[in-house]
Coordinates of C-alpha atoms in Angstrom, one line a residue:
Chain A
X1 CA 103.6 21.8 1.8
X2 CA 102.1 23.7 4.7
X3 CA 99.5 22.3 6.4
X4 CA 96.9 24.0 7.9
X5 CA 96.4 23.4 11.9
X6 CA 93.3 22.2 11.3
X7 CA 94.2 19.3 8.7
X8 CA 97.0 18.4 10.9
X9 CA 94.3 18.2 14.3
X10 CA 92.0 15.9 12.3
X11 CA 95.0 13.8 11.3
X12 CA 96.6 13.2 14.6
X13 CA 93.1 12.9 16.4
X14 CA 90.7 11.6 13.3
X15 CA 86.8 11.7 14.5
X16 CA 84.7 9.0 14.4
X17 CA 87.4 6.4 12.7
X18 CA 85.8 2.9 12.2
X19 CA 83.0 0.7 11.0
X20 CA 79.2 0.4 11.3
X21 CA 77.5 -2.9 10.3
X22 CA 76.8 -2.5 7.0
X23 CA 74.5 -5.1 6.8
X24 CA 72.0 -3.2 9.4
X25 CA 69.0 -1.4 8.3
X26 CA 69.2 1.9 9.8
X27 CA 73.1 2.0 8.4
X28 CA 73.8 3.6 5.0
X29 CA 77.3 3.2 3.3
X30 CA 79.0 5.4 0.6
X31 CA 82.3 3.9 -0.5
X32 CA 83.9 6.2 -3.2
X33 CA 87.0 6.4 -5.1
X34 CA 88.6 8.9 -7.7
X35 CA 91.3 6.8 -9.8
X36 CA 93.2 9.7 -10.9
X37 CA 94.4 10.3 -7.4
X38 CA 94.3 6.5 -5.7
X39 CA 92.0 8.0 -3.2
X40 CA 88.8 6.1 -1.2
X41 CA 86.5 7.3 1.1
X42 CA 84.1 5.5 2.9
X43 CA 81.1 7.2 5.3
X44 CA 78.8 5.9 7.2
X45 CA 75.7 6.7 8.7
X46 CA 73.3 5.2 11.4
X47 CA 69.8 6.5 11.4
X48 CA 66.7 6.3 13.8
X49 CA 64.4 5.9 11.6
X50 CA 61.8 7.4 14.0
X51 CA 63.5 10.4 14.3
X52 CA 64.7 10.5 10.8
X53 CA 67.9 12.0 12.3
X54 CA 71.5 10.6 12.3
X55 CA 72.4 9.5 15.4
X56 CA 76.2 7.9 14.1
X57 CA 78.9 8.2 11.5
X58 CA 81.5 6.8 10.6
X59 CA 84.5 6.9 8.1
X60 CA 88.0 5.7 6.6
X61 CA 89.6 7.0 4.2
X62 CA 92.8 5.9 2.0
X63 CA 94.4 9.2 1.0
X64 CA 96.1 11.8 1.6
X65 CA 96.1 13.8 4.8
X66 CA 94.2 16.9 3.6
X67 CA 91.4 13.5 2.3
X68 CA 91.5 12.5 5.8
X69 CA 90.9 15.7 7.5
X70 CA 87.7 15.9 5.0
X71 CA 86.3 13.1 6.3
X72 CA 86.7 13.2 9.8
X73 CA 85.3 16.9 10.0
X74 CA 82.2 15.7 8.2
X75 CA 81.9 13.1 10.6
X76 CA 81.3 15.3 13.4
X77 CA 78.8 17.3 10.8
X78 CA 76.7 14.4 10.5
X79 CA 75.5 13.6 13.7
X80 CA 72.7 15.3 14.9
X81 CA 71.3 16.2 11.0
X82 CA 68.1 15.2 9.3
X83 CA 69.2 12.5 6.1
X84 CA 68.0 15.6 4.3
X85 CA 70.3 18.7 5.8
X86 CA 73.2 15.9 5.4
X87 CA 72.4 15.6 1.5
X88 CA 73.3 19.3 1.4
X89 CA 76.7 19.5 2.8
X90 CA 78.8 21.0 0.4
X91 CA 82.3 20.1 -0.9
X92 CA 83.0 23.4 -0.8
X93 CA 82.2 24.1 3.3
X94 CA 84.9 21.0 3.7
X95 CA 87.3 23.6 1.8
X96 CA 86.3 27.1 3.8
X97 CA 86.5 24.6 7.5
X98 CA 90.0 23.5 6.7
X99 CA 91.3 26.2 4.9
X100 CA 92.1 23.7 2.2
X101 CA 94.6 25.0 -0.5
X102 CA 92.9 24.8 -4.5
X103 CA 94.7 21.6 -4.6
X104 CA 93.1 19.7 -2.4
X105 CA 90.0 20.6 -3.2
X106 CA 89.0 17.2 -5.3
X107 CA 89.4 15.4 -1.8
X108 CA 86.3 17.2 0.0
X109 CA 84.5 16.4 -3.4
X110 CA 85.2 12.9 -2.3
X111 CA 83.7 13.0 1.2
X112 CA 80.6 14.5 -0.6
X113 CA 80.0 12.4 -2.5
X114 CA 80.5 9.5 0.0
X115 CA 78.0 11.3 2.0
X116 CA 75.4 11.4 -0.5
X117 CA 76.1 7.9 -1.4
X118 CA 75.5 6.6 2.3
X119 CA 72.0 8.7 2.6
X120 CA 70.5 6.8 -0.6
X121 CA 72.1 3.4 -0.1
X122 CA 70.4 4.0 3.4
X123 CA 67.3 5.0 1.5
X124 CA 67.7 2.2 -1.4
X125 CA 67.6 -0.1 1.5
X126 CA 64.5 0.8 3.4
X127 CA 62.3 1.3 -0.1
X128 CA 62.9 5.0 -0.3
X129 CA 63.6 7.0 -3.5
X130 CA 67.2 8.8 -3.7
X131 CA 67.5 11.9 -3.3
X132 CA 68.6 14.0 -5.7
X133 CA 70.8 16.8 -6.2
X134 CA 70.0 20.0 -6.8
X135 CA 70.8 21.9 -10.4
X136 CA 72.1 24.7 -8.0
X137 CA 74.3 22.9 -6.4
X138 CA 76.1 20.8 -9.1
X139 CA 78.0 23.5 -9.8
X140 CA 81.5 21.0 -9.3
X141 CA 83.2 19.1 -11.9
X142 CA 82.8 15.3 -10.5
X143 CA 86.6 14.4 -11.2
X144 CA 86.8 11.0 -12.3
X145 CA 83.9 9.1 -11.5
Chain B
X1 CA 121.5 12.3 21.5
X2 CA 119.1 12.3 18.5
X3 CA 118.7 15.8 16.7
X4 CA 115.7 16.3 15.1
X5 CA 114.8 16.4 12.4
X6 CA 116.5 13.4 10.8
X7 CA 117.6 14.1 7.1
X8 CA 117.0 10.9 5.0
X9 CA 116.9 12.5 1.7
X10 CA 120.7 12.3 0.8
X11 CA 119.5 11.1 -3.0
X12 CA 117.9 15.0 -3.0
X13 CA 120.8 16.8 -1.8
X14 CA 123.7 16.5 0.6
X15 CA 125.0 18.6 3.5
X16 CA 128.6 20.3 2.5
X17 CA 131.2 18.6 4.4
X18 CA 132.6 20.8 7.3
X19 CA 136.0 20.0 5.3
X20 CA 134.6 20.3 2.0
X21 CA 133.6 24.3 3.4
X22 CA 136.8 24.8 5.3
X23 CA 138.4 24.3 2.2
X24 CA 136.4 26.9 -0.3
X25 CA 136.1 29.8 2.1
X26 CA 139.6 31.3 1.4
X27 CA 138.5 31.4 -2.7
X28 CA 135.5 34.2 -1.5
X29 CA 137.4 36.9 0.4
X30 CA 141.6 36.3 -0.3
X31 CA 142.3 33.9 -3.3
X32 CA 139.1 35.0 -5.4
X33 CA 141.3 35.6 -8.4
X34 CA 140.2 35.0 -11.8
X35 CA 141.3 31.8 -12.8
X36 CA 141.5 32.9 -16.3
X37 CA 143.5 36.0 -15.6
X38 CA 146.9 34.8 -17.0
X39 CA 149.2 37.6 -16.1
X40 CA 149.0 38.4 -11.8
X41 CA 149.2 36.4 -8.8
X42 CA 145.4 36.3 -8.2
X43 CA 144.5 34.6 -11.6
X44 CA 147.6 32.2 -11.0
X45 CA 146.5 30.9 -7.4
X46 CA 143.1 30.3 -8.5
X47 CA 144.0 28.8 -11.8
X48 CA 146.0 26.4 -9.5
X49 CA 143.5 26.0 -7.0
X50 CA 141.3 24.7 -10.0
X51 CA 143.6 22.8 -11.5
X52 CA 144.2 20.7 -8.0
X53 CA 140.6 20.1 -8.0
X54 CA 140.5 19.4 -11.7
X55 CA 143.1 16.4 -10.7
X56 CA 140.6 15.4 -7.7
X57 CA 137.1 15.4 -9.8
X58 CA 139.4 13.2 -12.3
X59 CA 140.7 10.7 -10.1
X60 CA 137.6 9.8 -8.6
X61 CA 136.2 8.7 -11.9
X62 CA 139.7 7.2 -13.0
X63 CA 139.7 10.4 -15.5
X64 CA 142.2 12.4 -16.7
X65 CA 142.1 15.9 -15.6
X66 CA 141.8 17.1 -19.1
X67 CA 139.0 15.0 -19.4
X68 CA 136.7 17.7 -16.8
X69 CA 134.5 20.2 -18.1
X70 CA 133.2 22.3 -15.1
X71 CA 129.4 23.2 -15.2
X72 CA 127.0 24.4 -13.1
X73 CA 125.9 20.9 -12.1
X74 CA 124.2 18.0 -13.3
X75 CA 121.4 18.7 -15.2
X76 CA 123.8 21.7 -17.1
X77 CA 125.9 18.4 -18.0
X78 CA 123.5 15.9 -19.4
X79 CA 122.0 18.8 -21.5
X80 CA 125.6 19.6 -22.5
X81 CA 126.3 16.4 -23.7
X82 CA 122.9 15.5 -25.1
X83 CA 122.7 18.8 -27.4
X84 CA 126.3 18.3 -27.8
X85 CA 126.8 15.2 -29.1
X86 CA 123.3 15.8 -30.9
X87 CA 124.8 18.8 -33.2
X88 CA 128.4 17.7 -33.1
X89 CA 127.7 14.3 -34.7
X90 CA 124.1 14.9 -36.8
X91 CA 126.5 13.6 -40.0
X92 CA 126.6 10.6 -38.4
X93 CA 123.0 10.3 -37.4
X94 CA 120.2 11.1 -35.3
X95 CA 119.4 8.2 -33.2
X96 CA 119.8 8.3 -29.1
X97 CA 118.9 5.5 -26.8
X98 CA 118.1 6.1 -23.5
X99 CA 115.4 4.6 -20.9
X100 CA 112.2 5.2 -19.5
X101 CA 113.6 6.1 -16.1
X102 CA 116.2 8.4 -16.2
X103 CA 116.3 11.7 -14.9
X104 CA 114.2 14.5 -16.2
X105 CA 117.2 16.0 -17.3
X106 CA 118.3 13.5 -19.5
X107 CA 114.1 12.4 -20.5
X108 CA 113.3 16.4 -21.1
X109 CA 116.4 17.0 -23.3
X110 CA 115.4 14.3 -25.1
X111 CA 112.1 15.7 -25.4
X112 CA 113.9 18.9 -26.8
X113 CA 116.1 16.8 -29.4
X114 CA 113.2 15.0 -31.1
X115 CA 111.4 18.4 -31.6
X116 CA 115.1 19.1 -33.2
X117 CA 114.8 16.2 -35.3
X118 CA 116.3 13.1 -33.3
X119 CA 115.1 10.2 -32.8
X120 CA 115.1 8.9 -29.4
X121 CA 114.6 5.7 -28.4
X122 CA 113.3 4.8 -24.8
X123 CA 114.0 1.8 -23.4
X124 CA 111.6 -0.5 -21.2
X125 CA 112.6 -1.7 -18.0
X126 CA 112.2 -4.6 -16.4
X127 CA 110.0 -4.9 -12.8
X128 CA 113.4 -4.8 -10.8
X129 CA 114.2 -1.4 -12.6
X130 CA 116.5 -2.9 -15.3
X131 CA 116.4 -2.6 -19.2
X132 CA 116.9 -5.6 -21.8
X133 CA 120.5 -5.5 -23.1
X134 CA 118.9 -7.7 -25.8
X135 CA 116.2 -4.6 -26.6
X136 CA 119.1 -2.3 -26.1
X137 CA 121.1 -4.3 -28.9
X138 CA 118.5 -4.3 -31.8
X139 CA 117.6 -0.6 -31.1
X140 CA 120.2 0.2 -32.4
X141 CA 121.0 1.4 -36.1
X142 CA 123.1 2.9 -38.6
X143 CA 121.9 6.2 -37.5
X144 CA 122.4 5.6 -33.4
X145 CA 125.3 7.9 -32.5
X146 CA 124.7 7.9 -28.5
X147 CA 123.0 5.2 -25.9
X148 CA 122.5 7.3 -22.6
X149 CA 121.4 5.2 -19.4
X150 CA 122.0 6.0 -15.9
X151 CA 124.6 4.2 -13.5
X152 CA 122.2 4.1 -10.9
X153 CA 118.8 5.4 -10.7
X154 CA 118.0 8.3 -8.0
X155 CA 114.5 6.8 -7.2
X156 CA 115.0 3.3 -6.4
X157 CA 119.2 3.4 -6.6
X158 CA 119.5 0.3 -8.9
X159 CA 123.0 0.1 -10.5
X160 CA 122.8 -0.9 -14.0
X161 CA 125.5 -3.4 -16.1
X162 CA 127.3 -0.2 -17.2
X163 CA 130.1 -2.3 -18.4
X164 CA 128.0 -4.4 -20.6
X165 CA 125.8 -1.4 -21.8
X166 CA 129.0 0.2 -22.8
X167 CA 130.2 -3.3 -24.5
X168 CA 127.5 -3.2 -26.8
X169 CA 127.9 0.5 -27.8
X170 CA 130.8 0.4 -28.3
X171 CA 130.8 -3.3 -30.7
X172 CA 128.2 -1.1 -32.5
X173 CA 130.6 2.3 -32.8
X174 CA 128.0 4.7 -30.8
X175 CA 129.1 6.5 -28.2
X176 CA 128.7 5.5 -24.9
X177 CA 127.3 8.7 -21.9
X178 CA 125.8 8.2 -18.4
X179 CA 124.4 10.1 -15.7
X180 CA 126.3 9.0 -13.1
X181 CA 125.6 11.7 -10.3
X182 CA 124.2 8.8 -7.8
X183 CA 127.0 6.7 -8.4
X184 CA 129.7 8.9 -8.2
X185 CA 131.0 9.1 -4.8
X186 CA 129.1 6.7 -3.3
X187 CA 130.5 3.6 -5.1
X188 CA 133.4 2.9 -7.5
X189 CA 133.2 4.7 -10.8
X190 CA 135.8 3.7 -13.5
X191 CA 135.4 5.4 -17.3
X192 CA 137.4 3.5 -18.3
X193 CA 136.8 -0.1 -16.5
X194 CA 132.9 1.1 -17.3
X195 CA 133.7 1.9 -20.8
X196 CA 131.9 5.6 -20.6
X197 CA 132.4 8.1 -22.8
X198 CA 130.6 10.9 -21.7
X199 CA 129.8 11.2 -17.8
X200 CA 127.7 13.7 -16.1
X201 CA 127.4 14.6 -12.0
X202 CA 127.1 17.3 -9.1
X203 CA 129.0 18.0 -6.3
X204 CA 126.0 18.8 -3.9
X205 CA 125.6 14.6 -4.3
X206 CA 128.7 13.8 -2.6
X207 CA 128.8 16.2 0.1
X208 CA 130.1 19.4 -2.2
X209 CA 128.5 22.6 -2.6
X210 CA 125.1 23.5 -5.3
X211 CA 126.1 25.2 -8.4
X212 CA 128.8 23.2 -9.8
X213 CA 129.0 20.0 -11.2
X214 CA 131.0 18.0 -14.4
X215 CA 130.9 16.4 -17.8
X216 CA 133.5 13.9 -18.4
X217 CA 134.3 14.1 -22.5
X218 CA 136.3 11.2 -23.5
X219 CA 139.9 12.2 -25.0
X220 CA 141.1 9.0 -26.5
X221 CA 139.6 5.9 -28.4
X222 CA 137.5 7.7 -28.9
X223 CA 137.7 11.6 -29.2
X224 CA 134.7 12.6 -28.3
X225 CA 133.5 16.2 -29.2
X226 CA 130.5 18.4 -27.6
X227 CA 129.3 21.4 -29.5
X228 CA 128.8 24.1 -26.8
X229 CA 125.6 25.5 -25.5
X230 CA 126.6 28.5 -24.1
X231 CA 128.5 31.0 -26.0
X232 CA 131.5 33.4 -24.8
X233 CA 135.0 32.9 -23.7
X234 CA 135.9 29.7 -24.4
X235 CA 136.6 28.4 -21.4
X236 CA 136.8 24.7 -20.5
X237 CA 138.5 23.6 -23.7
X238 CA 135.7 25.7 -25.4
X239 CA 133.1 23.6 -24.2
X240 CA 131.7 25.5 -21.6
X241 CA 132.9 29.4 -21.9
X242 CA 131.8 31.2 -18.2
X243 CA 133.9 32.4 -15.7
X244 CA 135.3 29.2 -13.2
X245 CA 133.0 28.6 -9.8
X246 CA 136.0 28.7 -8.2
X247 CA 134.9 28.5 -4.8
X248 CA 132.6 25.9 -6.3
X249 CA 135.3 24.1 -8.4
X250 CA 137.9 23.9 -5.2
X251 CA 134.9 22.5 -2.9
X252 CA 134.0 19.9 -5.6
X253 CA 137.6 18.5 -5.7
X254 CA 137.7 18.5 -2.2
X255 CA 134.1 16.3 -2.2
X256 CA 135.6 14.1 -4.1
X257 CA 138.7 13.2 -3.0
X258 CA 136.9 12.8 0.7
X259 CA 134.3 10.6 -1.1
X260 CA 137.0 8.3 -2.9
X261 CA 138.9 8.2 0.4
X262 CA 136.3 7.0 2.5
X263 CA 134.2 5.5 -0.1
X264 CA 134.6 1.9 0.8
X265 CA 134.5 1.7 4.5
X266 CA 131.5 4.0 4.3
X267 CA 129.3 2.1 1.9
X268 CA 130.1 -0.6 4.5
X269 CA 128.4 1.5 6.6
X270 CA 126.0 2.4 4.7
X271 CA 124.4 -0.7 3.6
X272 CA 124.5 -2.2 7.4
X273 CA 122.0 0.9 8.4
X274 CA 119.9 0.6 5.3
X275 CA 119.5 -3.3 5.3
X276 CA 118.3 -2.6 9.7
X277 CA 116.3 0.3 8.1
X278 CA 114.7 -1.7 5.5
X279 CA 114.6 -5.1 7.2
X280 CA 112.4 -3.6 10.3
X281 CA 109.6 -2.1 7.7
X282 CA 110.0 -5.0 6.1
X283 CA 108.0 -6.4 8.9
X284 CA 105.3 -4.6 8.1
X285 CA 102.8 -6.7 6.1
X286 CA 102.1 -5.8 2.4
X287 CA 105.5 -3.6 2.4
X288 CA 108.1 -4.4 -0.1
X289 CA 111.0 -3.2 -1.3
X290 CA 111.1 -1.1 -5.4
X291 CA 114.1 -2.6 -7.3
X292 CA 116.4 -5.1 -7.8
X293 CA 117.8 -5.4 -4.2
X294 CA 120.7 -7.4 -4.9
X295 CA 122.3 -4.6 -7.1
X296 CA 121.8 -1.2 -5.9
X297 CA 123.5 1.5 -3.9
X298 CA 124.3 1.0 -0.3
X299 CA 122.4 3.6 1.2
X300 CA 118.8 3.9 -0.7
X301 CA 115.9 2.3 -0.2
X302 CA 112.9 2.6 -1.5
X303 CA 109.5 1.0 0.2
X304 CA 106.1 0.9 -0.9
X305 CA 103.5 0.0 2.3
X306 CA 100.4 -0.7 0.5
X307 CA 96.9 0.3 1.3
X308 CA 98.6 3.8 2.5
X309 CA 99.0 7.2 0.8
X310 CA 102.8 7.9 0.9
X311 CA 102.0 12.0 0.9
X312 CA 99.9 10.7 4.6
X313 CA 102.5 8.6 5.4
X314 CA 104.8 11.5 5.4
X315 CA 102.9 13.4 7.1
X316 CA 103.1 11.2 10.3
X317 CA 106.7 12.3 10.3
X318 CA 108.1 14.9 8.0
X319 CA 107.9 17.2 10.9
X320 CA 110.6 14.8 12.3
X321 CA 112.2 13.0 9.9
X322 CA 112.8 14.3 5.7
X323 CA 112.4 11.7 3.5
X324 CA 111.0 11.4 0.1
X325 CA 107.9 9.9 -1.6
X326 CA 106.6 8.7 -5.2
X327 CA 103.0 10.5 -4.4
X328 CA 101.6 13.8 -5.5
X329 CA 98.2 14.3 -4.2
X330 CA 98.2 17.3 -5.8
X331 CA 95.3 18.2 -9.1
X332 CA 98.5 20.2 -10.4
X333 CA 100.8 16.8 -10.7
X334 CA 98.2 14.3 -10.0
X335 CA 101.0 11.6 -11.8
X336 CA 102.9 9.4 -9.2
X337 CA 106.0 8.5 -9.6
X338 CA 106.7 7.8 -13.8
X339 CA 109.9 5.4 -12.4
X340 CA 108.0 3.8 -10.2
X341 CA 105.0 2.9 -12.5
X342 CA 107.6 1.8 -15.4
X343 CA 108.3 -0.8 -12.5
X344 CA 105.3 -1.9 -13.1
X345 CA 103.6 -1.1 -9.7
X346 CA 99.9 0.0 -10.3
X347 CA 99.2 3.3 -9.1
X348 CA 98.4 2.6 -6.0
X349 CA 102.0 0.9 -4.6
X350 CA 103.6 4.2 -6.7
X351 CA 101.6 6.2 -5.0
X352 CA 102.8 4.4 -1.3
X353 CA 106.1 4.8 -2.0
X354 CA 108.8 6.1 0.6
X355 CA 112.6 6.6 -0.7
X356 CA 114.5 6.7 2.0
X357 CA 118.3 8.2 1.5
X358 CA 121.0 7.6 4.3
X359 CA 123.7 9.3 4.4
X360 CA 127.7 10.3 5.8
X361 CA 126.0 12.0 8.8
X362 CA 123.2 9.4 9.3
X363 CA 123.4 7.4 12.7
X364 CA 122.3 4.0 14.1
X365 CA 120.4 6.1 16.5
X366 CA 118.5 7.9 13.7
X367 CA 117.8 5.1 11.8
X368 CA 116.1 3.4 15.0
X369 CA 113.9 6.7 15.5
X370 CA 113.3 6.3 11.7
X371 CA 111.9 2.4 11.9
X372 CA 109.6 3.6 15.2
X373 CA 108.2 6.7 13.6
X374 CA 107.4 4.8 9.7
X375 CA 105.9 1.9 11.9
X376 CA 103.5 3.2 14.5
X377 CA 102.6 5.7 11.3
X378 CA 102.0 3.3 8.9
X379 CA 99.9 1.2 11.5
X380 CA 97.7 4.2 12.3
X381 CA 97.0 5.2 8.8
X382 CA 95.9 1.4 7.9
X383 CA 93.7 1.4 11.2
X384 CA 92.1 4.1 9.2
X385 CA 92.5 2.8 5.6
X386 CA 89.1 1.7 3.8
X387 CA 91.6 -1.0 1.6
X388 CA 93.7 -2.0 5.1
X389 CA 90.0 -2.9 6.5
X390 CA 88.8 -4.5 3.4
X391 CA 92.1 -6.9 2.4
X392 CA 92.1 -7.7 6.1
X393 CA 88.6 -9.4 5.7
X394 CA 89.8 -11.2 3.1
X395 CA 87.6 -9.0 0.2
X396 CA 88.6 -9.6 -3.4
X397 CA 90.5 -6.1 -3.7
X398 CA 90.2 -6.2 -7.6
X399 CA 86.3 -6.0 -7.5
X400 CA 85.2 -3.6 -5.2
X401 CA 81.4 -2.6 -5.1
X402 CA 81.9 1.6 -5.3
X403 CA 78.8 3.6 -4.7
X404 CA 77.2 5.6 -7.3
X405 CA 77.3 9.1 -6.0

């Protein structure tokens, strides 16, 4: 299988690898796993809430290497972004960035998802309403959740 | 000094033997006779050049030369004597045994027969890779004409009780055949000790060229009888009409006298690298070792390191080092290995799965780059491992709390 540069970069040198205290207000957490391929992600955000901008992320991922690369990337996305431009990453930018293969594409699915996951658990925690997804953009099979 | 990359998929394929070639390159250009061209000189040196190797595939399985049916290979062989057996004996019944992890060319063949009309039965195995001789017993019936099983598996390399397998086929008049292209070679195979009446296995497993490969068809107590699959001159005692791999035939014979030459001191070898192979990951925590351990072939191992993706594991190495794993991270073949999860192992050890394959050309040296290169990867990926992270805090692993996306 040929790997693109990219995938194998991330891999060598993942981004923003590691853990931020869950148990912390302005951190949100999205763990998420597909069965089917024995794959978790898990990304984290840190907010300032007085900003409203993401100032840290985190991730790890149990995977494949193309499901690491996926994460890490978005990692580096993250920071810097409004809760709400984060919610509107799309799977499919993962894909174009790494020049993923059709394959792979359930992994970036994944790392989605996770992100979405962390913005509303941050939100669930601090009394706000999740944000939803828009008809538009939920154009993507979710693949065993 | 170490050449890389280090090959550690010998259950895949093996390199030709620099003898093994020697030997076949005068059958291309000067002795590339015919061998069924009965009346010049070219047909009649490589007739003999094929019986000579006819004599060498024998011996290794304590055959008689007769006994050989050339074929392409492997897989050409267990469909030969599957569908053989199948419509040579369908008076006598219908009924095959076999088990849950054999190759695909004996489980897809089967898959073929039943759509015939056979009835296939596939055996369990046990969480060391074994089946129930018990199971394999009352399986059988009136109708059973065949049990097929493996000597030893190509995934984990667990040798099964051939002899005994082959005892109870043969109390119960069914015919006894097994895959034995792992096995053969690479530790002692008897047809006769073993009590096996139909055999099949490759060259390119024992050091010998792709494209040819054997079926051994019992001649005595009993007579056994394939119906051929491919149609045209008769060759091979009619079993297998196509002009003689020559070449191919003459490199075989040459594989396998090498292999049942050397075949003790180097499974000596063998198993000393493997065990320092698979002792050192052993140190790894939450690794362990697929299969019975205690009855396998010297020079496979096959690891799972839990909490890690075996197709990321690889690729902290396959630049460097080839090796196999039980993972497709694919949506195409999503399945991991089916051998592995017959085991027993959920999805996720199948899916952390490394075979490793050592072979004739395998050094200490090699095997020391491979411990470094598995270690400091595996380490690295758990660093980044969600489960690694989780299990290390002590979390209860079978009640995660996912997010909703």
């Amino acid at each position: 299988m040929d790997y693109a540069a990219k995938v194998m970069d991330h891999y060598n040198n993942p981004r923003n690898a590691g853990k931020l205290d869950i148990a912390s207000l302005n951190v949100g957490t999205g763990l998420i796993h597909v069965s089917e391929y024995i794959e978790v992600v898990r990304i984290q955000i840190e907010i300032n809430p007085a900003k409203n901008i993401i100032t840290d992320a985190r991730f790890k991922t149990f995977g494949c290497g193309s499901a690491i690369a996926a994460a890490s990337l978005t990692t580096e996305w993250l920071k810097g972004k409004t809760p709400e431009d984060a919610f509107k990453i799309n799977n499919m930018d993962i894909v174009e960035a790494l020049s993923l293969p059709p394959s792979k594409i359930h992994c970036t699915i994944l790392v989605e998802d996770a992100v979405k996951a962390a913005i509303n658990d941050y939100r669930h925690k601090n009394g706000l309403e999740a944000l939803q997804e828009e008809a538009l953009e939920s154009n993507y099979e979710l693949e065993g959740m | 000094m170490l050449k890389l990359p280090v090959y550690l998929d010998n259950n895949a394929t093996t390199p030709c033997d620099p003898r093994v070639v020697e030997t076949m390159l005068p059958f291309f250009t000067e002795t590339f006779g015919n061998a069924s061209s009965r009346n010049h000189a070219f047909g009649w040196a490589a007739e003999a050049a094929v019986d000579l190797a006819r004599e060498q595939v024998a011996a290794l399985i304590g055959a008689d030369p007769k006994e050989i049916i050339f074929t392409s290979g492997a897989t050409e062989a267990d469909n030969l004597a599957l569908k053989g057996v199948f419509e040579m004996y369908i008076d006598k019944g219908n009924h095959i045994i076999t088990t849950e992890i054999e190759h695909k060319a004996i489980l897809d063949t089967c898959k073929h027969l039943e759509k015939q009309g056979a009835e296939i039965t596939y055996l369990k195995v046990n969480s060391e890779g074994l089946p129930d001789l018990k199971e394999l017993e009352a399986a059988i019936t009136p109708k059973t004409i065949m049990v097929a099983i493996m000597y030893a598996n190509n995934e984990i390399g667990v040798i099964n009780p051939i002899k005994e397998i082959s005892a109870i086929a043969k109390r119960h008049g069914v015919l006894m055949m097994s895959d034995i292209t792992q096995a053969a070679g690479k530790i002692p195979v008897d047809v006769d000790r073993d009590g096996i009446d139909l055999a099949a296995f490759s060259a390119h497993k024992l050091y010998g060229p792709k494209g040819i490969g054997a079926l051994y068809v019992r001649r005595k107590s009993p007579r056994v009888k394939v119906t051929a699959q491919l149609d045209g001159g008769g060759h091979e005692r009619g079993m297998r009409s196509g002009t003689l791999n020559v070449p191919g035939i003459v490199g075989f014979g040459k594989a396998c006298e090498i292999s049942l030459g050397e075949m003790e001191e180097e499974g000596k070898r063998l198993a000393v690298l493997r065990d320092k192979l698979e002792n050192a990951l052993l140190q790894l925590e939450e690794s362990a070792v697929n299969g019975f351990r205690a009855q396998r072939l010297p020079h496979v191992s096959n690891i799972s390191f839990r909490y890690i993706e075996g197709e990321a594991l690889l690729m902290g190495f396959n630049k460097n080092i080839a090796v196999s794993s039980g993972s497709a991270c694919t949506s195409a073949s999503p399945e991991p290995s089916y051998v592995l999860t017959s085991l027993g192992l959920g999805d996720d050890l199948a899916h952390s799965s490394i075979r490793f394959g050592l072979g004739r050309f395998t050094t200490e040296e090699e095997i020391d780059y491979a411990i470094k290169a598995v270690t400091e990867t595996v380490n690295k990926l758990r660093e980044i491992s969600p489960l690694w992270e989780m299990f290390k805090e002590g979390a209860d692993m079978s009640s995660i709390e996912w997010s909703r996306p």
